[in-house]
mmCIF file of C-alpha atoms in Angstrom:
data_model
loop_
_atom_site.group_PDB
_atom_site.id
_atom_site.type_symbol
_atom_site.label_atom_id
_atom_site.label_comp_id
_atom_site.label_asym_id
_atom_site.label_seq_id
_atom_site.Cartn_x
_atom_site.Cartn_y
_atom_site.Cartn_z
ATOM 1 C CA UNK A 256 0.015 -0.004 -0.026
ATOM 2 C CA UNK A 257 1.598 3.311 -1.195
ATOM 3 C CA UNK A 258 0.437 6.205 0.965
ATOM 4 C CA UNK A 259 2.168 8.835 -1.063
ATOM 5 C CA UNK A 260 -0.098 11.133 -3.031
ATOM 6 C CA UNK A 261 0.389 11.618 -6.734
ATOM 7 C CA UNK A 262 0.939 15.094 -8.172
ATOM 8 C CA UNK A 263 -2.688 15.297 -9.336
ATOM 9 C CA UNK A 264 -3.886 14.324 -5.829
ATOM 10 C CA UNK A 265 -1.789 17.106 -4.318
ATOM 11 C CA UNK A 266 -3.217 19.526 -6.815
ATOM 12 C CA UNK A 267 -6.718 18.423 -5.948
ATOM 13 C CA UNK A 268 -6.070 18.689 -2.238
ATOM 14 C CA UNK A 269 -4.894 22.247 -2.750
ATOM 15 C CA UNK A 270 -7.973 23.105 -4.782
ATOM 16 C CA UNK A 271 -10.159 21.736 -1.959
ATOM 17 C CA UNK A 272 -8.265 23.740 0.658
ATOM 18 C CA UNK A 273 -8.682 26.941 -1.435
ATOM 19 C CA UNK A 274 -12.398 26.281 -1.701
ATOM 20 C CA UNK A 275 -12.762 25.718 2.024
ATOM 21 C CA UNK A 276 -10.778 28.850 2.859
ATOM 22 C CA UNK A 277 -13.110 30.975 0.656
ATOM 23 C CA UNK A 278 -16.459 29.355 1.466
ATOM 24 C CA UNK A 279 -16.234 27.959 4.912
ATOM 25 C CA UNK A 280 -17.217 31.009 6.884
ATOM 26 C CA UNK A 281 -16.491 31.662 10.565
ATOM 27 C CA UNK A 282 -20.162 31.286 11.353
ATOM 28 C CA UNK A 283 -20.344 27.882 9.679
ATOM 29 C CA UNK A 284 -17.196 26.663 11.544
ATOM 30 C CA UNK A 285 -18.386 28.076 14.825
ATOM 31 C CA UNK A 286 -21.725 26.428 14.537
ATOM 32 C CA UNK A 287 -20.062 23.116 13.680
ATOM 33 C CA UNK A 288 -18.095 23.401 16.906
ATOM 34 C CA UNK A 289 -21.317 24.028 18.872
ATOM 35 C CA UNK A 290 -23.057 20.972 17.412
ATOM 36 C CA UNK A 291 -22.498 17.898 19.557
ATOM 37 C CA UNK A 292 -23.880 15.417 17.033
ATOM 38 C CA UNK A 293 -24.515 15.278 13.274
ATOM 39 C CA UNK A 294 -27.501 17.456 12.903
ATOM 40 C CA UNK A 295 -26.582 21.103 12.306
ATOM 41 C CA UNK A 296 -28.945 24.069 12.255
ATOM 42 C CA UNK A 297 -31.161 23.743 9.199
ATOM 43 C CA UNK A 298 -30.513 27.318 7.831
ATOM 44 C CA UNK A 299 -26.776 26.640 7.894
ATOM 45 C CA UNK A 300 -27.108 23.196 6.392
ATOM 46 C CA UNK A 301 -28.938 24.820 3.452
ATOM 47 C CA UNK A 302 -26.440 27.548 3.136
ATOM 48 C CA UNK A 303 -23.449 25.130 3.128
ATOM 49 C CA UNK A 304 -25.268 22.821 0.536
ATOM 50 C CA UNK A 305 -25.908 25.834 -1.761
ATOM 51 C CA UNK A 306 -22.194 26.793 -1.664
ATOM 52 C CA UNK A 307 -21.280 23.195 -2.465
ATOM 53 C CA UNK A 308 -23.875 22.880 -5.265
ATOM 54 C CA UNK A 309 -22.685 26.158 -6.898
ATOM 55 C CA UNK A 310 -19.237 24.492 -7.248
ATOM 56 C CA UNK A 311 -20.677 21.159 -8.362
ATOM 57 C CA UNK A 312 -19.385 19.425 -5.162
ATOM 58 C CA UNK A 313 -22.717 18.843 -3.290
ATOM 59 C CA UNK A 314 -22.596 15.081 -3.841
ATOM 60 C CA UNK A 315 -19.051 13.884 -3.659
ATOM 61 C CA UNK A 316 -19.873 10.207 -4.276
ATOM 62 C CA UNK A 317 -22.298 10.766 -7.192
ATOM 63 C CA UNK A 318 -21.262 10.071 -10.775
ATOM 64 C CA UNK A 319 -21.396 12.905 -13.350
ATOM 65 C CA UNK A 320 -24.341 11.482 -15.129
ATOM 66 C CA UNK A 321 -26.532 12.299 -12.093
ATOM 67 C CA UNK A 322 -24.979 15.696 -11.321
ATOM 68 C CA UNK A 323 -22.058 14.631 -9.150
ATOM 69 C CA UNK A 324 -18.408 15.514 -9.650
ATOM 70 C CA UNK A 325 -17.471 12.020 -10.654
ATOM 71 C CA UNK A 326 -14.578 11.809 -8.175
ATOM 72 C CA UNK A 327 -12.480 8.764 -7.780
ATOM 73 C CA UNK A 328 -11.913 7.097 -4.416
ATOM 74 C CA UNK A 329 -8.796 9.092 -3.574
ATOM 75 C CA UNK A 330 -10.575 12.429 -4.335
ATOM 76 C CA UNK A 331 -13.519 11.519 -2.119
ATOM 77 C CA UNK A 332 -11.172 10.592 0.666
ATOM 78 C CA UNK A 333 -9.237 13.853 0.308
ATOM 79 C CA UNK A 334 -12.453 15.844 0.310
ATOM 80 C CA UNK A 335 -13.920 14.213 3.399
ATOM 81 C CA UNK A 336 -10.502 14.479 5.210
ATOM 82 C CA UNK A 337 -10.034 18.077 4.447
ATOM 83 C CA UNK A 338 -13.563 19.018 5.402
ATOM 84 C CA UNK A 339 -13.034 17.293 8.763
ATOM 85 C CA UNK A 340 -9.701 18.998 9.324
ATOM 86 C CA UNK A 341 -11.173 22.455 8.370
ATOM 87 C CA UNK A 342 -14.098 22.025 10.751
ATOM 88 C CA UNK A 343 -16.888 21.951 8.190
ATOM 89 C CA UNK A 344 -20.375 21.127 9.259
ATOM 90 C CA UNK A 345 -20.856 17.382 9.241
ATOM 91 C CA UNK A 346 -24.599 17.703 8.751
ATOM 92 C CA UNK A 347 -26.853 14.718 8.103
ATOM 93 C CA UNK A 348 -27.976 14.950 4.545
ATOM 94 C CA UNK A 349 -29.555 11.533 3.983
ATOM 95 C CA UNK A 350 -30.759 12.522 0.527
ATOM 96 C CA UNK A 351 -27.229 12.944 -0.791
ATOM 97 C CA UNK A 352 -25.575 10.070 1.185
ATOM 98 C CA UNK A 353 -28.278 7.432 1.209
ATOM 99 C CA UNK A 354 -31.495 8.019 -0.839
ATOM 100 C CA UNK A 355 -29.731 9.320 -3.897
ATOM 101 C CA UNK A 356 -27.260 6.443 -4.314
ATOM 102 C CA UNK A 357 -30.081 3.933 -3.503
ATOM 103 C CA UNK A 358 -32.304 5.389 -6.248
ATOM 104 C CA UNK A 359 -29.365 5.168 -8.714
ATOM 105 C CA UNK A 360 -29.172 1.484 -7.932
ATOM 106 C CA UNK A 361 -32.854 0.455 -7.543
ATOM 107 C CA UNK A 362 -35.054 3.411 -8.577
ATOM 108 C CA UNK A 363 -37.113 3.757 -11.723
ATOM 109 C CA UNK A 364 -36.121 6.263 -14.429
ATOM 110 C CA UNK A 365 -38.994 8.475 -13.317
ATOM 111 C CA UNK A 366 -37.907 8.438 -9.705
ATOM 112 C CA UNK A 367 -34.335 9.306 -10.558
ATOM 113 C CA UNK A 368 -35.345 12.147 -12.903
ATOM 114 C CA UNK A 369 -37.628 13.716 -10.255
ATOM 115 C CA UNK A 370 -35.808 13.236 -6.960
ATOM 116 C CA UNK A 371 -32.082 13.439 -7.724
ATOM 117 C CA UNK A 372 -32.035 17.053 -9.027
ATOM 118 C CA UNK A 373 -34.171 18.204 -6.085
ATOM 119 C CA UNK A 374 -31.777 16.565 -3.618
ATOM 120 C CA UNK A 375 -28.820 18.321 -5.183
ATOM 121 C CA UNK A 376 -30.521 21.681 -5.092
ATOM 122 C CA UNK A 377 -31.566 21.225 -1.496
ATOM 123 C CA UNK A 378 -35.250 21.268 -2.172
ATOM 124 C CA UNK A 379 -35.835 18.007 -0.409
ATOM 125 C CA UNK A 380 -34.468 16.862 2.919
ATOM 126 C CA UNK A 381 -34.956 13.221 3.870
ATOM 127 C CA UNK A 382 -35.217 11.270 7.026
ATOM 128 C CA UNK A 383 -34.914 7.506 7.582
ATOM 129 C CA UNK A 384 -37.964 5.390 8.696
ATOM 130 C CA UNK A 385 -36.271 2.154 9.741
ATOM 131 C CA UNK A 386 -36.223 1.551 13.490
ATOM 132 C CA UNK A 387 -39.306 0.970 15.582
ATOM 133 C CA UNK A 388 -40.059 0.185 19.252
ATOM 134 C CA UNK A 389 -38.610 -3.313 19.560
ATOM 135 C CA UNK A 390 -37.158 -3.341 16.031
ATOM 136 C CA UNK A 391 -33.737 -1.721 16.022
ATOM 137 C CA UNK A 392 -30.806 -4.043 15.424
ATOM 138 C CA UNK A 393 -33.429 -6.704 14.744
ATOM 139 C CA UNK A 394 -34.828 -4.671 11.883
ATOM 140 C CA UNK A 395 -36.506 -7.600 10.189
ATOM 141 C CA UNK A 396 -39.064 -7.672 13.022
ATOM 142 C CA UNK A 397 -40.541 -4.281 12.042
ATOM 143 C CA UNK A 398 -44.346 -4.056 12.117
ATOM 144 C CA UNK A 399 -45.245 -0.742 10.448
ATOM 145 C CA UNK A 400 -47.877 -1.908 7.883
ATOM 146 C CA UNK A 401 -48.549 -0.794 4.238
ATOM 147 C CA UNK A 402 -51.732 -2.163 2.763
ATOM 148 C CA UNK A 403 -52.399 -1.805 -0.955
ATOM 149 C CA UNK A 404 -55.578 0.122 -1.736
ATOM 150 C CA UNK A 405 -55.994 0.952 -5.404
ATOM 151 C CA UNK A 406 -53.226 3.144 -6.605
ATOM 152 C CA UNK A 407 -52.042 3.844 -2.989
ATOM 153 C CA UNK A 408 -50.533 2.101 0.028
ATOM 154 C CA UNK A 409 -52.159 2.945 3.345
ATOM 155 C CA UNK A 410 -49.544 3.089 6.132
ATOM 156 C CA UNK A 411 -50.101 2.584 9.837
ATOM 157 C CA UNK A 412 -47.499 2.212 12.563
ATOM 158 C CA UNK A 413 -44.620 4.123 14.035
ATOM 159 C CA UNK A 414 -40.985 4.801 13.532
ATOM 160 C CA UNK A 415 -38.474 5.586 16.270
ATOM 161 C CA UNK A 416 -35.124 7.422 16.674
ATOM 162 C CA UNK A 417 -35.908 9.226 13.360
ATOM 163 C CA UNK A 418 -32.987 11.672 12.975
ATOM 164 C CA UNK A 419 -33.996 15.050 11.488
ATOM 165 C CA UNK A 420 -37.671 14.209 10.921
ATOM 166 C CA UNK A 421 -38.581 17.634 12.235
ATOM 167 C CA UNK A 422 -36.427 19.212 9.588
ATOM 168 C CA UNK A 423 -37.430 16.956 6.732
ATOM 169 C CA UNK A 424 -40.129 17.038 4.034
ATOM 170 C CA UNK A 425 -39.670 13.510 2.861
ATOM 171 C CA UNK A 426 -38.951 10.015 4.339
ATOM 172 C CA UNK A 427 -37.592 6.757 2.963
ATOM 173 C CA UNK A 428 -39.376 4.019 4.839
ATOM 174 C CA UNK A 429 -39.369 0.272 5.412
ATOM 175 C CA UNK A 430 -42.883 -1.127 5.750
ATOM 176 C CA UNK A 431 -44.353 -4.587 6.033
ATOM 177 C CA UNK A 432 -46.428 -5.430 2.972
ATOM 178 C CA UNK A 433 -46.772 -9.175 3.462
ATOM 179 C CA UNK A 434 -47.332 -10.124 7.151
ATOM 180 C CA UNK A 435 -47.547 -13.785 6.297
ATOM 181 C CA UNK A 436 -44.098 -13.990 4.681
ATOM 182 C CA UNK A 437 -40.851 -14.699 6.460
ATOM 183 C CA UNK A 438 -39.678 -11.539 8.329
ATOM 184 C CA UNK A 439 -37.161 -10.412 5.738
ATOM 185 C CA UNK A 440 -39.275 -11.329 2.751
ATOM 186 C CA UNK A 441 -42.351 -9.255 3.502
ATOM 187 C CA UNK A 442 -40.830 -5.817 3.669
ATOM 188 C CA UNK A 443 -40.979 -3.095 1.047
ATOM 189 C CA UNK A 444 -39.060 0.183 0.610
ATOM 190 C CA UNK A 445 -41.316 3.147 0.077
ATOM 191 C CA UNK A 446 -40.726 6.929 -0.434
ATOM 192 C CA UNK A 447 -43.162 9.063 1.612
ATOM 193 C CA UNK A 448 -43.166 12.133 -0.663
ATOM 194 C CA UNK A 449 -45.302 14.403 1.426
ATOM 195 C CA UNK A 450 -44.055 14.153 4.968
ATOM 196 C CA UNK A 451 -46.588 16.783 6.054
ATOM 197 C CA UNK A 452 -49.508 14.748 4.876
ATOM 198 C CA UNK A 453 -52.655 14.105 6.929
ATOM 199 C CA UNK A 454 -52.119 11.321 9.452
ATOM 200 C CA UNK A 455 -48.327 11.959 10.030
ATOM 201 C CA UNK A 456 -47.367 13.142 13.456
ATOM 202 C CA UNK A 457 -43.775 13.851 14.544
ATOM 203 C CA UNK A 458 -43.056 13.848 18.281
ATOM 204 C CA UNK A 459 -39.600 15.173 19.448
ATOM 205 C CA UNK A 460 -37.226 13.089 21.509
ATOM 206 C CA UNK A 461 -34.695 15.145 23.513
ATOM 207 C CA UNK A 462 -31.379 13.372 23.856
ATOM 208 C CA UNK A 463 -29.210 13.068 26.953
ATOM 209 C CA UNK A 464 -27.146 15.982 25.646
ATOM 210 C CA UNK A 465 -30.328 18.147 25.654
ATOM 211 C CA UNK A 466 -30.589 18.346 21.893
ATOM 212 C CA UNK A 467 -33.491 17.741 19.610
ATOM 213 C CA UNK A 468 -31.968 15.441 16.950
ATOM 214 C CA UNK A 469 -34.284 12.434 16.955
ATOM 215 C CA UNK A 470 -38.024 11.909 16.930
ATOM 216 C CA UNK A 471 -40.820 9.342 16.987
ATOM 217 C CA UNK A 472 -43.078 9.416 13.891
ATOM 218 C CA UNK A 473 -46.678 8.109 13.896
ATOM 219 C CA UNK A 474 -48.629 7.110 10.795
ATOM 220 C CA UNK A 475 -52.470 6.954 10.927
ATOM 221 C CA UNK A 476 -53.979 5.858 7.627
ATOM 222 C CA UNK A 477 -51.355 7.718 5.605
ATOM 223 C CA UNK A 478 -51.864 7.305 1.837
ATOM 224 C CA UNK A 479 -48.740 7.060 -0.344
ATOM 225 C CA UNK A 480 -48.836 6.454 -4.142
ATOM 226 C CA UNK A 481 -47.718 2.920 -5.105
ATOM 227 C CA UNK A 482 -45.449 4.475 -7.714
ATOM 228 C CA UNK A 483 -43.253 5.534 -4.721
ATOM 229 C CA UNK A 484 -42.248 1.868 -4.168
ATOM 230 C CA UNK A 485 -38.477 1.485 -4.797
ATOM 231 C CA UNK A 486 -37.600 -1.961 -6.135
ATOM 232 C CA UNK A 487 -40.134 -4.750 -6.186
ATOM 233 C CA UNK A 488 -42.868 -5.178 -3.521
ATOM 234 C CA UNK A 489 -41.651 -7.429 -0.643
ATOM 235 C CA UNK A 490 -38.038 -6.914 -1.845
ATOM 236 C CA UNK A 491 -37.303 -3.988 0.417
ATOM 237 C CA UNK A 492 -34.725 -5.882 2.492
ATOM 238 C CA UNK A 493 -32.441 -6.055 -0.559
ATOM 239 C CA UNK A 494 -32.805 -2.329 -1.060
ATOM 240 C CA UNK A 495 -32.339 -1.606 2.655
ATOM 241 C CA UNK A 496 -29.051 -3.589 2.710
ATOM 242 C CA UNK A 497 -27.826 -1.643 -0.373
ATOM 243 C CA UNK A 498 -28.624 1.550 1.452
ATOM 244 C CA UNK A 499 -26.868 0.532 4.652
ATOM 245 C CA UNK A 500 -23.581 0.211 2.690
ATOM 246 C CA UNK A 501 -23.671 3.958 2.304
ATOM 247 C CA UNK A 502 -24.755 4.680 5.918
ATOM 248 C CA UNK A 503 -21.818 2.637 7.328
ATOM 249 C CA UNK A 504 -19.140 3.723 4.860
ATOM 250 C CA UNK A 505 -17.767 6.747 3.004
ATOM 251 C CA UNK A 506 -16.711 8.939 5.865
ATOM 252 C CA UNK A 507 -13.224 9.919 6.797
ATOM 253 C CA UNK A 508 -13.321 8.440 10.357
ATOM 254 C CA UNK A 509 -9.580 8.984 10.887
ATOM 255 C CA UNK A 510 -9.521 12.705 10.215
ATOM 256 C CA UNK A 511 -12.386 13.318 12.546
ATOM 257 C CA UNK A 512 -10.872 11.198 15.291
ATOM 258 C CA UNK A 513 -7.550 12.844 14.873
ATOM 259 C CA UNK A 514 -9.096 16.307 15.237
ATOM 260 C CA UNK A 515 -11.048 15.195 18.280
ATOM 261 C CA UNK A 516 -7.849 13.816 19.791
ATOM 262 C CA UNK A 517 -5.996 17.080 19.093
ATOM 263 C CA UNK A 518 -8.726 18.997 20.872
ATOM 264 C CA UNK A 519 -8.341 16.676 23.861
ATOM 265 C CA UNK A 520 -4.608 17.328 23.942
ATOM 266 C CA UNK A 521 -5.274 21.102 23.931
ATOM 267 C CA UNK A 522 -7.626 20.742 26.815
ATOM 268 C CA UNK A 523 -5.212 18.558 28.707
ATOM 269 C CA UNK A 524 -2.471 21.124 28.095
ATOM 270 C CA UNK A 525 -4.683 23.789 29.795
ATOM 271 C CA UNK A 526 -6.246 21.849 32.654
ATOM 272 C CA UNK A 527 -4.319 20.925 35.800
ATOM 273 C CA UNK A 528 -3.792 17.541 37.425
ATOM 274 C CA UNK A 529 -4.119 17.059 41.155
ATOM 275 C CA UNK A 530 -0.424 17.874 41.607
ATOM 276 C CA UNK A 531 -0.897 21.229 40.039
ATOM 277 C CA UNK A 532 1.049 20.390 36.905
ATOM 278 C CA UNK A 533 -0.463 20.349 33.443
ATOM 279 C CA UNK A 534 -2.795 17.366 33.043
ATOM 280 C CA UNK A 535 -0.996 16.339 29.857
ATOM 281 C CA UNK A 536 2.239 15.971 31.793
ATOM 282 C CA UNK A 537 0.567 13.673 34.322
ATOM 283 C CA UNK A 538 1.984 10.121 33.552
ATOM 284 C CA UNK A 539 -1.249 8.317 34.099
ATOM 285 C CA UNK A 540 -3.359 10.645 31.893
ATOM 286 C CA UNK A 541 -0.654 10.870 29.276
ATOM 287 C CA UNK A 542 -0.688 6.987 29.056
ATOM 288 C CA UNK A 543 -4.428 7.116 28.348
ATOM 289 C CA UNK A 544 -3.916 9.645 25.559
ATOM 290 C CA UNK A 545 -1.038 7.630 24.059
ATOM 291 C CA UNK A 546 -3.112 4.471 24.056
ATOM 292 C CA UNK A 547 -6.016 6.261 22.384
ATOM 293 C CA UNK A 548 -3.640 7.703 19.795
ATOM 294 C CA UNK A 549 -2.579 4.192 18.900
ATOM 295 C CA UNK A 550 -6.219 3.384 18.182
ATOM 296 C CA UNK A 551 -6.697 6.501 16.071
ATOM 297 C CA UNK A 552 -3.634 5.611 14.024
ATOM 298 C CA UNK A 553 -4.965 2.062 13.555
ATOM 299 C CA UNK A 554 -8.211 3.504 12.180
ATOM 300 C CA UNK A 555 -6.321 5.827 9.849
ATOM 301 C CA UNK A 556 -4.288 2.986 8.401
ATOM 302 C CA UNK A 557 -7.330 0.747 8.072
ATOM 303 C CA UNK A 558 -8.990 3.546 6.245
ATOM 304 C CA UNK A 559 -6.049 3.801 3.852
ATOM 305 C CA UNK A 560 -6.168 0.040 3.313
ATOM 306 C CA UNK A 561 -9.883 0.204 2.399
ATOM 307 C CA UNK A 562 -9.227 3.032 0.096
ATOM 308 C CA UNK A 563 -6.461 1.073 -1.608
ATOM 309 C CA UNK A 564 -8.861 -1.896 -2.081
ATOM 310 C CA UNK A 565 -11.566 0.265 -3.474
ATOM 311 C CA UNK A 566 -9.141 1.905 -5.858
ATOM 312 C CA UNK A 567 -8.227 -1.493 -7.168
ATOM 313 C CA UNK A 568 -11.835 -2.535 -7.625
ATOM 314 C CA UNK A 569 -11.899 -4.843 -4.563
ATOM 315 C CA UNK A 570 -14.662 -5.118 -2.023
ATOM 316 C CA UNK A 571 -13.356 -4.298 1.521
ATOM 317 C CA UNK A 572 -15.881 -6.644 2.992
ATOM 318 C CA UNK A 573 -15.726 -6.973 6.808
ATOM 319 C CA UNK A 574 -13.177 -4.125 7.027
ATOM 320 C CA UNK A 575 -16.031 -1.704 6.742
ATOM 321 C CA UNK A 576 -17.494 -3.245 9.866
ATOM 322 C CA UNK A 577 -14.143 -3.144 11.633
ATOM 323 C CA UNK A 578 -13.600 0.480 10.978
ATOM 324 C CA UNK A 579 -17.185 1.381 11.932
ATOM 325 C CA UNK A 580 -16.825 -0.491 15.244
ATOM 326 C CA UNK A 581 -13.343 0.686 16.113
ATOM 327 C CA UNK A 582 -14.059 4.288 15.020
ATOM 328 C CA UNK A 583 -17.194 4.480 17.253
ATOM 329 C CA UNK A 584 -15.334 2.937 20.264
ATOM 330 C CA UNK A 585 -12.336 5.297 19.849
ATOM 331 C CA UNK A 586 -14.548 8.354 19.590
ATOM 332 C CA UNK A 587 -16.346 7.379 22.804
ATOM 333 C CA UNK A 588 -13.013 6.878 24.458
ATOM 334 C CA UNK A 589 -11.833 10.340 23.428
ATOM 335 C CA UNK A 590 -15.015 11.960 24.784
ATOM 336 C CA UNK A 591 -14.595 10.006 28.036
ATOM 337 C CA UNK A 592 -11.108 11.408 28.480
ATOM 338 C CA UNK A 593 -12.404 14.812 27.728
ATOM 339 C CA UNK A 594 -14.917 14.555 30.613
ATOM 340 C CA UNK A 595 -12.168 13.259 32.924
ATOM 341 C CA UNK A 596 -9.896 16.224 31.818
ATOM 342 C CA UNK A 597 -12.417 19.026 32.637
ATOM 343 C CA UNK A 598 -13.461 17.376 35.951
ATOM 344 C CA UNK A 599 -16.164 19.456 37.792
ATOM 345 C CA UNK A 600 -16.764 21.650 34.698
ATOM 346 C CA UNK A 601 -18.543 18.646 33.189
ATOM 347 C CA UNK A 602 -21.496 19.256 35.539
ATOM 348 C CA UNK A 603 -22.883 22.656 34.419
ATOM 349 C CA UNK A 604 -25.221 22.551 31.439
ATOM 350 C CA UNK A 605 -25.849 25.902 29.867
ATOM 351 C CA UNK A 606 -27.790 25.112 26.728
ATOM 352 C CA UNK A 607 -28.079 28.810 25.771
ATOM 353 C CA UNK A 608 -24.285 29.185 25.620
ATOM 354 C CA UNK A 609 -24.320 26.485 22.818
ATOM 355 C CA UNK A 610 -26.544 28.640 20.551
ATOM 356 C CA UNK A 611 -24.610 30.497 17.827
ATOM 357 C CA UNK A 612 -24.837 34.219 18.447
ATOM 358 C CA UNK A 613 -25.969 33.868 22.100
ATOM 359 C CA UNK A 614 -24.520 36.317 24.570
ATOM 360 C CA UNK A 615 -24.869 33.799 27.377
ATOM 361 C CA UNK A 616 -21.490 32.880 28.784
ATOM 362 C CA UNK A 617 -20.520 29.246 29.573
ATOM 363 C CA UNK A 618 -19.757 28.221 33.181
ATOM 364 C CA UNK A 619 -16.017 27.833 33.107
ATOM 365 C CA UNK A 620 -13.450 28.123 30.326
ATOM 366 C CA UNK A 621 -14.729 28.120 26.709
ATOM 367 C CA UNK A 622 -12.997 24.896 25.955
ATOM 368 C CA UNK A 623 -15.145 23.012 28.445
ATOM 369 C CA UNK A 624 -18.533 23.968 26.965
ATOM 370 C CA UNK A 625 -19.016 21.151 24.435
ATOM 371 C CA UNK A 626 -17.132 18.376 26.178
ATOM 372 C CA UNK A 627 -20.016 16.839 28.075
ATOM 373 C CA UNK A 628 -22.652 17.306 25.253
ATOM 374 C CA UNK A 629 -20.234 15.476 22.878
ATOM 375 C CA UNK A 630 -19.662 12.697 25.434
ATOM 376 C CA UNK A 631 -23.416 12.167 25.830
ATOM 377 C CA UNK A 632 -24.150 12.318 22.095
ATOM 378 C CA UNK A 633 -21.447 9.807 21.204
ATOM 379 C CA UNK A 634 -23.148 7.183 23.408
ATOM 380 C CA UNK A 635 -25.329 6.451 20.401
ATOM 381 C CA UNK A 636 -22.410 5.834 17.962
ATOM 382 C CA UNK A 637 -22.110 2.212 18.943
ATOM 383 C CA UNK A 638 -25.796 1.742 18.173
ATOM 384 C CA UNK A 639 -26.833 3.592 15.003
ATOM 385 C CA UNK A 640 -25.761 2.352 11.611
ATOM 386 C CA UNK A 641 -25.570 -1.185 12.964
ATOM 387 C CA UNK A 642 -24.745 -1.734 16.682
ATOM 388 C CA UNK A 643 -21.374 -3.106 17.850
ATOM 389 C CA UNK A 644 -23.057 -6.483 18.333
ATOM 390 C CA UNK A 645 -24.243 -6.474 14.699
ATOM 391 C CA UNK A 646 -20.661 -5.575 13.525
ATOM 392 C CA UNK A 647 -19.168 -8.290 15.629
ATOM 393 C CA UNK A 648 -21.500 -10.795 14.067
ATOM 394 C CA UNK A 649 -20.623 -9.645 10.490
ATOM 395 C CA UNK A 650 -16.915 -9.997 11.313
ATOM 396 C CA UNK A 651 -17.414 -13.404 12.912
ATOM 397 C CA UNK A 652 -19.129 -14.690 9.841
ATOM 398 C CA UNK A 653 -17.015 -13.017 7.125
ATOM 399 C CA UNK A 654 -13.554 -13.290 8.781
ATOM 400 C CA UNK A 655 -13.714 -16.231 11.121
ATOM 401 C CA UNK A 656 -16.356 -18.276 9.300
ATOM 402 C CA UNK A 657 -18.409 -18.770 12.412
#
């Protein structure tokens, strides 16, 4: 594996850096710092997407035929890494990262022609209707029903932990269309085009960090045109697995972890140990940082290996699960050390100080403000996108043959 960048890669990296310098405003960066999870302020998400779309970079993974830049694997990796290093808003644009690629693979010509341009322009914002009460990691047990009635499906049931539902106008949803079939064989993938239709109710769920990121969505006789079915009826499990490949992959985990680790080092260089010396000079705490840095480096090199495999047309297979699992565990470890580093400053919770433009001061030094919210938010990282247990099962089967 050759980690050296070719001249054209260096030139592309410099182009990306110039774009970020010009377009990534202080307001966008500051808001990204004040966002503990993945869901940024909607107005800023729209602003950032418009800047990207104007350059033709709104959808890094999309091919040119659908309005994407047609980047290769290395270019996508450079883009994701540079955005993470520059502090760009992570956002949660499921249209670009999940629905769009899924429609390219399984959608009809009509669906592609209608939805893909709207996603690129930021006219539609999508949320994911997968999990339900009792159906999370065991997604095949979902019970939300869709019954055919003329040219429509009539949907009844509920979806849980629906990220960004309160900011979305559309949903891609898994529904049970054949209750008599085997669990994985009676599910269909449907696009709910009008997320404000009669019978849809969105109830907020406030996270441990105090943020409104997720929701519970209720469906009461909601009518959806049958033409919104993606793939064949009762073949939604195949479509869902295809989409999950995009949910679990494609991000530059290493760059984000490296940035988080560097922030931790900065905090530890400021805070004091019990002896009065800098916390980063305390042997016990420094050992914890060094151990975590080994994990970050392992993620970075695994990421490079996956990138090399993709560039050569190979499927990384279980490596995607490995990096998802290790990346989530390492990020949680970094946030845990952050809480340990700021000690009693972890207790105050001043939500108003986390609002961009607020004149409410945090309790304690500015670097302590987001430590606890990020710690609380990252508790979910070992669950969403396939829990650690699911990733362990994938690796056990694919690598160990169990």
